PDB file of C-alpha atoms in Angstrom:
ATOM      1  CA  UNK A   1     132.414 -26.818  70.505  1.00  0.00           C
ATOM      2  CA  UNK A   2     135.191 -28.296  68.040  1.00  0.00           C
ATOM      3  CA  UNK A   3     132.677 -28.042  65.529  1.00  0.00           C
ATOM      4  CA  UNK A   4     132.175 -24.319  66.075  1.00  0.00           C
ATOM      5  CA  UNK A   5     136.049 -23.879  66.093  1.00  0.00           C
ATOM      6  CA  UNK A   6     136.586 -25.301  62.562  1.00  0.00           C
ATOM      7  CA  UNK A   7     133.883 -22.966  61.520  1.00  0.00           C
ATOM      8  CA  UNK A   8     135.201 -19.934  62.940  1.00  0.00           C
ATOM      9  CA  UNK A   9     138.457 -20.884  61.383  1.00  0.00           C
ATOM     10  CA  UNK A  10     137.199 -21.307  58.200  1.00  0.00           C
ATOM     11  CA  UNK A  11     134.988 -17.922  57.534  1.00  0.00           C
ATOM     12  CA  UNK A  12     137.758 -16.115  59.286  1.00  0.00           C
ATOM     13  CA  UNK A  13     137.911 -14.006  56.818  1.00  0.00           C
ATOM     14  CA  UNK A  14     134.149 -12.541  57.413  1.00  0.00           C
ATOM     15  CA  UNK A  15     134.937 -11.447  60.731  1.00  0.00           C
ATOM     16  CA  UNK A  16     137.714  -9.281  59.353  1.00  0.00           C
ATOM     17  CA  UNK A  17     135.789  -8.172  56.541  1.00  0.00           C
ATOM     18  CA  UNK A  18     132.966  -7.113  59.810  1.00  0.00           C
ATOM     19  CA  UNK A  19     135.569  -5.254  62.057  1.00  0.00           C
ATOM     20  CA  UNK A  20     137.099  -3.415  59.012  1.00  0.00           C
ATOM     21  CA  UNK A  21     133.835  -1.856  58.030  1.00  0.00           C
ATOM     22  CA  UNK A  22     133.254  -1.374  61.953  1.00  0.00           C
ATOM     23  CA  UNK A  23     136.188   0.447  62.949  1.00  0.00           C
ATOM     24  CA  UNK A  24     136.351   2.115  59.649  1.00  0.00           C
ATOM     25  CA  UNK A  25     132.726   3.780  60.261  1.00  0.00           C
ATOM     26  CA  UNK A  26     133.793   4.777  63.968  1.00  0.00           C
ATOM     27  CA  UNK A  27     136.852   6.289  62.784  1.00  0.00           C
ATOM     28  CA  UNK A  28     134.915   8.384  60.554  1.00  0.00           C
ATOM     29  CA  UNK A  29     132.829   9.216  63.520  1.00  0.00           C
ATOM     30  CA  UNK A  30     135.568  10.123  65.834  1.00  0.00           C
ATOM     31  CA  UNK A  31     137.539  12.471  63.409  1.00  0.00           C
ATOM     32  CA  UNK A  32     133.734  14.059  63.113  1.00  0.00           C
ATOM     33  CA  UNK A  33     133.558  14.358  66.202  1.00  0.00           C
ATOM     34  CA  UNK A  34     137.041  16.011  66.960  1.00  0.00           C
ATOM     35  CA  UNK A  35     136.393  18.373  64.096  1.00  0.00           C
ATOM     36  CA  UNK A  36     132.689  19.285  65.999  1.00  0.00           C
ATOM     37  CA  UNK A  37     134.958  19.195  69.349  1.00  0.00           C
ATOM     38  CA  UNK A  38     137.637  21.911  67.644  1.00  0.00           C
ATOM     39  CA  UNK A  39     134.732  23.928  65.932  1.00  0.00           C
ATOM     40  CA  UNK A  40     133.131  24.268  69.363  1.00  0.00           C
ATOM     41  CA  UNK A  41     132.144  27.712  70.933  1.00  0.00           C
ATOM     42  CA  UNK A  42     130.111  26.752  74.124  1.00  0.00           C
ATOM     43  CA  UNK A  43     131.028  24.645  76.898  1.00  0.00           C
ATOM     44  CA  UNK A  44     127.882  22.387  76.228  1.00  0.00           C
ATOM     45  CA  UNK A  45     128.712  21.583  72.892  1.00  0.00           C
ATOM     46  CA  UNK A  46     132.296  21.185  73.617  1.00  0.00           C
ATOM     47  CA  UNK A  47     131.496  18.685  76.201  1.00  0.00           C
ATOM     48  CA  UNK A  48     129.063  16.644  74.112  1.00  0.00           C
ATOM     49  CA  UNK A  49     131.760  16.430  71.038  1.00  0.00           C
ATOM     50  CA  UNK A  50     134.221  14.957  73.730  1.00  0.00           C
ATOM     51  CA  UNK A  51     131.902  12.024  74.581  1.00  0.00           C
ATOM     52  CA  UNK A  52     131.051  11.173  71.174  1.00  0.00           C
ATOM     53  CA  UNK A  53     134.696  11.095  70.236  1.00  0.00           C
ATOM     54  CA  UNK A  54     135.780   9.155  73.287  1.00  0.00           C
ATOM     55  CA  UNK A  55     132.924   6.790  72.548  1.00  0.00           C
ATOM     56  CA  UNK A  56     133.735   6.079  69.150  1.00  0.00           C
ATOM     57  CA  UNK A  57     137.495   5.601  69.764  1.00  0.00           C
ATOM     58  CA  UNK A  58     136.449   2.851  71.916  1.00  0.00           C
ATOM     59  CA  UNK A  59     134.209   1.290  69.214  1.00  0.00           C
ATOM     60  CA  UNK A  60     137.245   1.454  67.072  1.00  0.00           C
ATOM     61  CA  UNK A  61     139.424  -0.274  69.537  1.00  0.00           C
ATOM     62  CA  UNK A  62     137.145  -2.944  70.099  1.00  0.00           C
ATOM     63  CA  UNK A  63     136.928  -4.412  66.409  1.00  0.00           C
ATOM     64  CA  UNK A  64     140.810  -4.425  66.348  1.00  0.00           C
ATOM     65  CA  UNK A  65     140.810  -6.024  69.154  1.00  0.00           C
ATOM     66  CA  UNK A  66     137.692  -8.874  67.714  1.00  0.00           C
ATOM     67  CA  UNK A  67     140.035  -8.989  64.924  1.00  0.00           C
ATOM     68  CA  UNK A  68     143.575  -9.409  66.390  1.00  0.00           C
ATOM     69  CA  UNK A  69     141.266 -12.490  68.459  1.00  0.00           C
ATOM     70  CA  UNK A  70     140.162 -14.149  65.693  1.00  0.00           C
ATOM     71  CA  UNK A  71     143.430 -14.297  63.955  1.00  0.00           C
ATOM     72  CA  UNK A  72     145.632 -15.247  67.107  1.00  0.00           C
ATOM     73  CA  UNK A  73     142.807 -18.039  67.390  1.00  0.00           C
ATOM     74  CA  UNK A  74     142.976 -19.100  63.457  1.00  0.00           C
ATOM     75  CA  UNK A  75     146.638 -19.047  63.175  1.00  0.00           C
ATOM     76  CA  UNK A  76     147.932 -20.592  66.848  1.00  0.00           C
ATOM     77  CA  UNK A  77     144.940 -23.229  67.695  1.00  0.00           C
ATOM     78  CA  UNK A  78     143.740 -24.145  64.451  1.00  0.00           C
ATOM     79  CA  UNK A  79     146.645 -27.345  64.352  1.00  0.00           C
ATOM     80  CA  UNK A  80     145.268 -28.705  67.579  1.00  0.00           C
ATOM     81  CA  UNK A  81     141.765 -29.528  65.453  1.00  0.00           C
ATOM     82  CA  UNK A  82     141.586 -32.743  63.216  1.00  0.00           C
ATOM     83  CA  UNK A  83     140.924 -32.421  59.828  1.00  0.00           C
ATOM     84  CA  UNK A  84     139.075 -35.234  59.489  1.00  0.00           C
ATOM     85  CA  UNK A  85     135.378 -35.998  60.612  1.00  0.00           C
ATOM     86  CA  UNK A  86     134.553 -38.346  63.211  1.00  0.00           C
ATOM     87  CA  UNK A  87     133.346 -41.003  60.709  1.00  0.00           C
ATOM     88  CA  UNK A  88     135.606 -40.659  58.512  1.00  0.00           C
ATOM     89  CA  UNK A  89     139.134 -43.001  58.748  1.00  0.00           C
ATOM     90  CA  UNK A  90     142.465 -40.932  59.850  1.00  0.00           C
ATOM     91  CA  UNK A  91     144.723 -39.774  57.352  1.00  0.00           C
ATOM     92  CA  UNK A  92     148.587 -39.318  57.255  1.00  0.00           C
ATOM     93  CA  UNK A  93     150.708 -37.188  55.233  1.00  0.00           C
ATOM     94  CA  UNK A  94     152.902 -39.485  52.972  1.00  0.00           C
ATOM     95  CA  UNK A  95     154.613 -38.823  50.007  1.00  0.00           C
ATOM     96  CA  UNK A  96     153.176 -41.057  46.915  1.00  0.00           C
ATOM     97  CA  UNK A  97     156.471 -43.084  46.805  1.00  0.00           C
ATOM     98  CA  UNK A  98     159.770 -43.481  48.074  1.00  0.00           C
ATOM     99  CA  UNK A  99     158.713 -45.635  50.908  1.00  0.00           C
ATOM    100  CA  UNK A 100     160.534 -48.243  51.975  1.00  0.00           C
ATOM    101  CA  UNK A 101     158.486 -51.252  52.731  1.00  0.00           C
ATOM    102  CA  UNK A 102     159.965 -54.483  54.568  1.00  0.00           C
ATOM    103  CA  UNK A 103     161.408 -57.191  51.832  1.00  0.00           C
ATOM    104  CA  UNK A 104     158.817 -59.871  52.195  1.00  0.00           C
ATOM    105  CA  UNK A 105     160.695 -63.498  51.797  1.00  0.00           C
ATOM    106  CA  UNK A 106     159.807 -65.129  48.212  1.00  0.00           C
ATOM    107  CA  UNK A 107     156.789 -67.524  48.254  1.00  0.00           C
ATOM    108  CA  UNK A 108     157.592 -71.407  48.975  1.00  0.00           C
ATOM    109  CA  UNK A 109     156.710 -73.575  46.098  1.00  0.00           C
ATOM    110  CA  UNK A 110     153.959 -75.962  46.599  1.00  0.00           C
ATOM    111  CA  UNK A 111     155.032 -79.002  48.657  1.00  0.00           C
ATOM    112  CA  UNK A 112     153.385 -81.483  47.078  1.00  0.00           C
ATOM    113  CA  UNK A 113     153.463 -82.107  43.608  1.00  0.00           C
ATOM    114  CA  UNK A 114     150.731 -82.617  40.958  1.00  0.00           C
ATOM    115  CA  UNK A 115     150.643 -85.547  39.112  1.00  0.00           C
ATOM    116  CA  UNK A 116     149.197 -86.107  35.680  1.00  0.00           C
ATOM    117  CA  UNK A 117     147.480 -89.032  34.160  1.00  0.00           C
ATOM    118  CA  UNK A 118     149.753 -90.479  30.990  1.00  0.00           C
ATOM    119  CA  UNK A 119     147.372 -92.637  29.815  1.00  0.00           C
ATOM    120  CA  UNK A 120     142.989 -92.865  29.900  1.00  0.00           C
ATOM    121  CA  UNK A 121     143.921 -96.424  31.602  1.00  0.00           C
ATOM    122  CA  UNK A 122     145.586 -94.545  34.485  1.00  0.00           C
ATOM    123  CA  UNK A 123     142.936 -92.256  35.038  1.00  0.00           C
ATOM    124  CA  UNK A 124     141.026 -92.756  38.032  1.00  0.00           C
ATOM    125  CA  UNK A 125     136.895 -93.473  37.289  1.00  0.00           C
ATOM    126  CA  UNK A 126     134.935 -90.571  37.391  1.00  0.00           C
ATOM    127  CA  UNK A 127     132.534 -90.819  40.073  1.00  0.00           C
ATOM    128  CA  UNK A 128     128.858 -90.584  38.654  1.00  0.00           C
ATOM    129  CA  UNK A 129     127.358 -87.031  39.550  1.00  0.00           C
ATOM    130  CA  UNK A 130     124.083 -87.343  41.304  1.00  0.00           C
ATOM    131  CA  UNK A 131     121.191 -85.598  39.973  1.00  0.00           C
ATOM    132  CA  UNK A 132     120.213 -82.200  41.138  1.00  0.00           C
ATOM    133  CA  UNK A 133     117.892 -81.502  44.150  1.00  0.00           C
ATOM    134  CA  UNK A 134     114.706 -79.761  43.609  1.00  0.00           C
ATOM    135  CA  UNK A 135     114.787 -76.645  45.157  1.00  0.00           C
ATOM    136  CA  UNK A 136     111.865 -73.963  46.145  1.00  0.00           C
ATOM    137  CA  UNK A 137     111.549 -70.817  43.858  1.00  0.00           C
ATOM    138  CA  UNK A 138     112.558 -68.209  45.414  1.00  0.00           C
ATOM    139  CA  UNK A 139     109.771 -65.488  47.006  1.00  0.00           C
ATOM    140  CA  UNK A 140     109.685 -62.056  45.835  1.00  0.00           C
ATOM    141  CA  UNK A 141     110.185 -60.416  49.570  1.00  0.00           C
ATOM    142  CA  UNK A 142     113.229 -62.370  50.309  1.00  0.00           C
ATOM    143  CA  UNK A 143     116.454 -60.647  51.031  1.00  0.00           C
ATOM    144  CA  UNK A 144     118.834 -60.624  48.685  1.00  0.00           C
ATOM    145  CA  UNK A 145     122.422 -61.188  50.251  1.00  0.00           C
ATOM    146  CA  UNK A 146     125.844 -60.212  49.197  1.00  0.00           C
ATOM    147  CA  UNK A 147     127.770 -63.522  47.724  1.00  0.00           C
ATOM    148  CA  UNK A 148     131.339 -63.933  48.900  1.00  0.00           C
ATOM    149  CA  UNK A 149     133.621 -64.388  45.903  1.00  0.00           C
ATOM    150  CA  UNK A 150     135.867 -67.586  47.013  1.00  0.00           C
ATOM    151  CA  UNK A 151     139.535 -66.608  46.862  1.00  0.00           C
ATOM    152  CA  UNK A 152     142.134 -67.741  44.878  1.00  0.00           C
ATOM    153  CA  UNK A 153     144.368 -70.668  45.584  1.00  0.00           C
ATOM    154  CA  UNK A 154     148.501 -70.706  43.959  1.00  0.00           C
ATOM    155  CA  UNK A 155     152.175 -69.843  44.293  1.00  0.00           C
ATOM    156  CA  UNK A 156     150.933 -66.291  43.603  1.00  0.00           C
ATOM    157  CA  UNK A 157     147.715 -65.821  45.455  1.00  0.00           C
ATOM    158  CA  UNK A 158     146.459 -66.344  49.464  1.00  0.00           C
ATOM    159  CA  UNK A 159     144.806 -64.465  52.432  1.00  0.00           C
ATOM    160  CA  UNK A 160     145.745 -61.164  54.131  1.00  0.00           C
ATOM    161  CA  UNK A 161     144.137 -59.835  56.866  1.00  0.00           C
ATOM    162  CA  UNK A 162     144.897 -55.913  56.746  1.00  0.00           C
ATOM    163  CA  UNK A 163     141.779 -53.487  58.222  1.00  0.00           C
ATOM    164  CA  UNK A 164     141.956 -50.103  56.272  1.00  0.00           C
ATOM    165  CA  UNK A 165     140.670 -47.490  58.544  1.00  0.00           C
ATOM    166  CA  UNK A 166     136.998 -48.381  59.616  1.00  0.00           C
ATOM    167  CA  UNK A 167     135.426 -48.895  55.664  1.00  0.00           C
ATOM    168  CA  UNK A 168     137.832 -51.498  54.310  1.00  0.00           C
ATOM    169  CA  UNK A 169     139.652 -54.955  55.317  1.00  0.00           C
ATOM    170  CA  UNK A 170     142.339 -56.770  52.539  1.00  0.00           C
ATOM    171  CA  UNK A 171     141.349 -60.328  52.951  1.00  0.00           C
ATOM    172  CA  UNK A 172     143.366 -61.825  49.596  1.00  0.00           C
ATOM    173  CA  UNK A 173     145.482 -60.873  47.126  1.00  0.00           C
ATOM    174  CA  UNK A 174     146.668 -62.644  43.272  1.00  0.00           C
ATOM    175  CA  UNK A 175     149.315 -61.460  41.461  1.00  0.00           C
ATOM    176  CA  UNK A 176     149.121 -62.647  37.443  1.00  0.00           C
ATOM    177  CA  UNK A 177     153.443 -63.660  37.744  1.00  0.00           C
ATOM    178  CA  UNK A 178     155.993 -63.976  39.302  1.00  0.00           C
ATOM    179  CA  UNK A 179     158.281 -63.034  36.479  1.00  0.00           C
ATOM    180  CA  UNK A 180     157.988 -60.152  34.164  1.00  0.00           C
ATOM    181  CA  UNK A 181     160.046 -57.971  31.468  1.00  0.00           C
ATOM    182  CA  UNK A 182     160.230 -54.260  31.799  1.00  0.00           C
ATOM    183  CA  UNK A 183     157.845 -52.593  29.749  1.00  0.00           C
ATOM    184  CA  UNK A 184     154.882 -55.606  30.232  1.00  0.00           C
ATOM    185  CA  UNK A 185     151.722 -55.095  32.498  1.00  0.00           C
ATOM    186  CA  UNK A 186     151.470 -56.668  35.440  1.00  0.00           C
ATOM    187  CA  UNK A 187     147.896 -57.766  37.086  1.00  0.00           C
ATOM    188  CA  UNK A 188     147.567 -57.957  40.656  1.00  0.00           C
ATOM    189  CA  UNK A 189     144.048 -58.548  42.052  1.00  0.00           C
ATOM    190  CA  UNK A 190     142.975 -57.428  45.434  1.00  0.00           C
ATOM    191  CA  UNK A 191     139.978 -58.346  47.401  1.00  0.00           C
ATOM    192  CA  UNK A 192     138.177 -56.059  50.157  1.00  0.00           C
ATOM    193  CA  UNK A 193     135.624 -56.392  52.479  1.00  0.00           C
ATOM    194  CA  UNK A 194     133.698 -53.736  53.268  1.00  0.00           C
ATOM    195  CA  UNK A 195     133.227 -53.046  57.010  1.00  0.00           C
ATOM    196  CA  UNK A 196     130.310 -51.060  58.981  1.00  0.00           C
ATOM    197  CA  UNK A 197     132.485 -47.737  58.912  1.00  0.00           C
ATOM    198  CA  UNK A 198     131.715 -46.508  54.857  1.00  0.00           C
ATOM    199  CA  UNK A 199     132.369 -42.819  54.952  1.00  0.00           C
ATOM    200  CA  UNK A 200     131.181 -40.198  52.256  1.00  0.00           C
ATOM    201  CA  UNK A 201     134.915 -40.460  50.222  1.00  0.00           C
ATOM    202  CA  UNK A 202     134.890 -42.232  47.041  1.00  0.00           C
ATOM    203  CA  UNK A 203     138.736 -43.130  47.726  1.00  0.00           C
ATOM    204  CA  UNK A 204     141.271 -44.316  45.347  1.00  0.00           C
ATOM    205  CA  UNK A 205     143.382 -47.235  45.611  1.00  0.00           C
ATOM    206  CA  UNK A 206     146.971 -47.418  44.725  1.00  0.00           C
ATOM    207  CA  UNK A 207     149.115 -50.421  43.661  1.00  0.00           C
ATOM    208  CA  UNK A 208     152.601 -49.798  43.179  1.00  0.00           C
ATOM    209  CA  UNK A 209     155.477 -51.931  42.414  1.00  0.00           C
ATOM    210  CA  UNK A 210     158.825 -51.103  44.257  1.00  0.00           C
ATOM    211  CA  UNK A 211     162.351 -52.358  44.353  1.00  0.00           C
ATOM    212  CA  UNK A 212     164.327 -52.994  47.910  1.00  0.00           C
ATOM    213  CA  UNK A 213     165.605 -49.399  48.312  1.00  0.00           C
ATOM    214  CA  UNK A 214     162.208 -48.020  47.847  1.00  0.00           C
ATOM    215  CA  UNK A 215     162.628 -47.065  43.969  1.00  0.00           C
ATOM    216  CA  UNK A 216     158.856 -46.881  42.321  1.00  0.00           C
ATOM    217  CA  UNK A 217     159.181 -48.715  39.413  1.00  0.00           C
ATOM    218  CA  UNK A 218     155.636 -50.000  38.098  1.00  0.00           C
ATOM    219  CA  UNK A 219     152.078 -48.566  39.533  1.00  0.00           C
ATOM    220  CA  UNK A 220     148.727 -48.242  38.744  1.00  0.00           C
ATOM    221  CA  UNK A 221     146.096 -46.090  40.797  1.00  0.00           C
ATOM    222  CA  UNK A 222     142.473 -46.146  40.382  1.00  0.00           C
ATOM    223  CA  UNK A 223     138.838 -46.561  42.359  1.00  0.00           C
ATOM    224  CA  UNK A 224     138.026 -50.218  43.132  1.00  0.00           C
ATOM    225  CA  UNK A 225     136.913 -52.624  40.319  1.00  0.00           C
ATOM    226  CA  UNK A 226     137.491 -49.682  37.538  1.00  0.00           C
ATOM    227  CA  UNK A 227     134.962 -46.945  39.361  1.00  0.00           C
ATOM    228  CA  UNK A 228     132.569 -49.787  39.232  1.00  0.00           C
ATOM    229  CA  UNK A 229     132.537 -50.193  43.007  1.00  0.00           C
ATOM    230  CA  UNK A 230     133.104 -46.647  44.746  1.00  0.00           C
ATOM    231  CA  UNK A 231     133.980 -46.971  48.488  1.00  0.00           C
ATOM    232  CA  UNK A 232     130.922 -44.259  49.282  1.00  0.00           C
ATOM    233  CA  UNK A 233     128.473 -47.464  48.224  1.00  0.00           C
ATOM    234  CA  UNK A 234     130.076 -50.591  50.068  1.00  0.00           C
ATOM    235  CA  UNK A 235     127.896 -52.017  52.117  1.00  0.00           C
ATOM    236  CA  UNK A 236     129.212 -54.278  54.691  1.00  0.00           C
ATOM    237  CA  UNK A 237     129.926 -57.790  54.072  1.00  0.00           C
ATOM    238  CA  UNK A 238     130.082 -56.867  50.922  1.00  0.00           C
ATOM    239  CA  UNK A 239     133.526 -58.672  49.153  1.00  0.00           C
ATOM    240  CA  UNK A 240     135.128 -56.271  46.185  1.00  0.00           C
ATOM    241  CA  UNK A 241     136.986 -58.069  43.299  1.00  0.00           C
ATOM    242  CA  UNK A 242     139.811 -54.783  42.433  1.00  0.00           C
ATOM    243  CA  UNK A 243     141.800 -55.380  39.725  1.00  0.00           C
ATOM    244  CA  UNK A 244     144.636 -53.381  38.357  1.00  0.00           C
ATOM    245  CA  UNK A 245     147.232 -53.675  35.757  1.00  0.00           C
ATOM    246  CA  UNK A 246     150.476 -52.075  36.631  1.00  0.00           C
ATOM    247  CA  UNK A 247     152.412 -50.266  34.086  1.00  0.00           C
ATOM    248  CA  UNK A 248     155.888 -49.266  34.285  1.00  0.00           C
ATOM    249  CA  UNK A 249     156.978 -46.024  34.769  1.00  0.00           C
ATOM    250  CA  UNK A 250     159.891 -44.099  32.652  1.00  0.00           C
ATOM    251  CA  UNK A 251     161.616 -44.087  35.828  1.00  0.00           C
ATOM    252  CA  UNK A 252     161.987 -47.721  36.116  1.00  0.00           C
ATOM    253  CA  UNK A 253     162.128 -49.190  32.521  1.00  0.00           C
ATOM    254  CA  UNK A 254     165.811 -49.768  33.238  1.00  0.00           C
ATOM    255  CA  UNK A 255     165.543 -51.418  36.774  1.00  0.00           C
ATOM    256  CA  UNK A 256     165.930 -55.526  36.784  1.00  0.00           C
ATOM    257  CA  UNK A 257     165.915 -57.625  40.032  1.00  0.00           C
ATOM    258  CA  UNK A 258     163.439 -58.608  42.579  1.00  0.00           C
ATOM    259  CA  UNK A 259     160.427 -55.975  43.404  1.00  0.00           C
ATOM    260  CA  UNK A 260     157.651 -55.832  45.781  1.00  0.00           C
ATOM    261  CA  UNK A 261     153.671 -55.129  45.714  1.00  0.00           C
ATOM    262  CA  UNK A 262     152.567 -51.701  47.869  1.00  0.00           C
ATOM    263  CA  UNK A 263     148.748 -51.692  48.147  1.00  0.00           C
ATOM    264  CA  UNK A 264     146.408 -48.723  49.986  1.00  0.00           C
ATOM    265  CA  UNK A 265     143.918 -46.030  49.819  1.00  0.00           C
ATOM    266  CA  UNK A 266     144.165 -42.217  49.389  1.00  0.00           C
ATOM    267  CA  UNK A 267     141.918 -39.587  48.753  1.00  0.00           C
ATOM    268  CA  UNK A 268     141.538 -38.592  46.033  1.00  0.00           C
ATOM    269  CA  UNK A 269     141.374 -34.609  46.779  1.00  0.00           C
ATOM    270  CA  UNK A 270     144.788 -34.789  48.407  1.00  0.00           C
ATOM    271  CA  UNK A 271     146.830 -37.656  47.093  1.00  0.00           C
ATOM    272  CA  UNK A 272     149.551 -37.339  49.653  1.00  0.00           C
ATOM    273  CA  UNK A 273     147.368 -38.762  52.231  1.00  0.00           C
ATOM    274  CA  UNK A 274     146.570 -42.122  52.630  1.00  0.00           C
ATOM    275  CA  UNK A 275     144.323 -43.888  54.876  1.00  0.00           C
ATOM    276  CA  UNK A 276     145.899 -45.667  58.330  1.00  0.00           C
ATOM    277  CA  UNK A 277     145.965 -49.376  58.611  1.00  0.00           C
ATOM    278  CA  UNK A 278     145.753 -51.277  61.842  1.00  0.00           C
ATOM    279  CA  UNK A 279     148.947 -52.064  61.979  1.00  0.00           C
ATOM    280  CA  UNK A 280     150.167 -48.018  62.216  1.00  0.00           C
ATOM    281  CA  UNK A 281     151.474 -47.695  58.775  1.00  0.00           C
ATOM    282  CA  UNK A 282     149.653 -46.316  55.513  1.00  0.00           C
ATOM    283  CA  UNK A 283     150.505 -49.432  53.490  1.00  0.00           C
ATOM    284  CA  UNK A 284     150.066 -53.281  52.792  1.00  0.00           C
ATOM    285  CA  UNK A 285     152.577 -55.171  51.396  1.00  0.00           C
ATOM    286  CA  UNK A 286     151.791 -58.519  49.501  1.00  0.00           C
ATOM    287  CA  UNK A 287     154.259 -61.642  50.922  1.00  0.00           C
ATOM    288  CA  UNK A 288     155.040 -62.553  46.795  1.00  0.00           C
ATOM    289  CA  UNK A 289     158.239 -61.170  44.928  1.00  0.00           C
ATOM    290  CA  UNK A 290     158.537 -60.623  41.394  1.00  0.00           C
ATOM    291  CA  UNK A 291     161.575 -60.427  39.844  1.00  0.00           C
ATOM    292  CA  UNK A 292     161.702 -58.177  36.672  1.00  0.00           C
ATOM    293  CA  UNK A 293     164.060 -59.433  33.901  1.00  0.00           C
ATOM    294  CA  UNK A 294     165.247 -56.969  30.580  1.00  0.00           C
ATOM    295  CA  UNK A 295     162.870 -57.668  27.751  1.00  0.00           C
TER     296      UNK A 295
END
C-alpha cells in the first residue's frame, strides 16, 4: 500500500492532466446540451437536452473532485511516507559543516619507551629463521576469501567500533601527524568493514577537520579508496582501506590550535543527507587531537 501511495504522489501530475481533459470534454458537452435545450421546440427535445446537460455537469464535478482528492493526498499525506527504500540505511538531513562534535581527549603517549641498542655487541642475537614448510598448491575450484587488512598500531592510530547504517562499520583509523602547519595536507586512513546491508547507492565519504567551536578548517570528500571500492560493490566481511588527503579551506587558513577529525557518509545525490550511525549521530569523531600551527 505504501509503494502504491508513493507512486500516486510521484505521478500526481498525470492525474491532474487526465482530470483536466475529462472535465473540459464534459464541460463542452454540458454547454452544448444547454444550447440545445434553449433551442428546443418540443417537450421531448427539451427533456432530452436537460438530461444530457445534467449528466455532463455531474461528470465535470466528478473530475474536479478526483483532482482535489489527489491534490490533498499528495500535499498533506506525502510527508508521512519515508523517502528511502527498506534496504537503504536511514538518512538524516544535516548541514554539511558547522556541526559541533564532542571534543575528544588527546591520545596519551606510549607508556613503554622503546630502547635502541647502541652497538652491535649489545644487540640481541637473531634467532634462526625456520625453513618454510611445504604447502599444497591451491586447487582450481577453491573459493577466494577476502583477506582482512591488518590495522595499524601507534599513537595516531587505533581501533574503533562505529556502525554506519546497515552496510559499513568503522573498525580502525590512522592519522599521518598530530602536528601540521596551515596549508599542509593531512592524510587520514579509515578502515571499513562491509556488512550484509550493502545497497545500490555509492556513498561518498567525508573527512572534516574541525575546530572546537565547529568551524570547518580542512576537508576531503570522495568515494572510498579514491573510487576503487564503491560501496555498492562491497562484499560482507570485506575490509576496505580508505585514505583521504585533507586540504585546508580558505576560510580556515588563519586558524591555529587544536582540531578534531570527523568522518561519515552521505548520498552524492543529496549532500545534506548523511548516513546515521548506531549511536544516533550522522558522523564519528576520531579519538585524536591535531594541533594546527602557523606555517
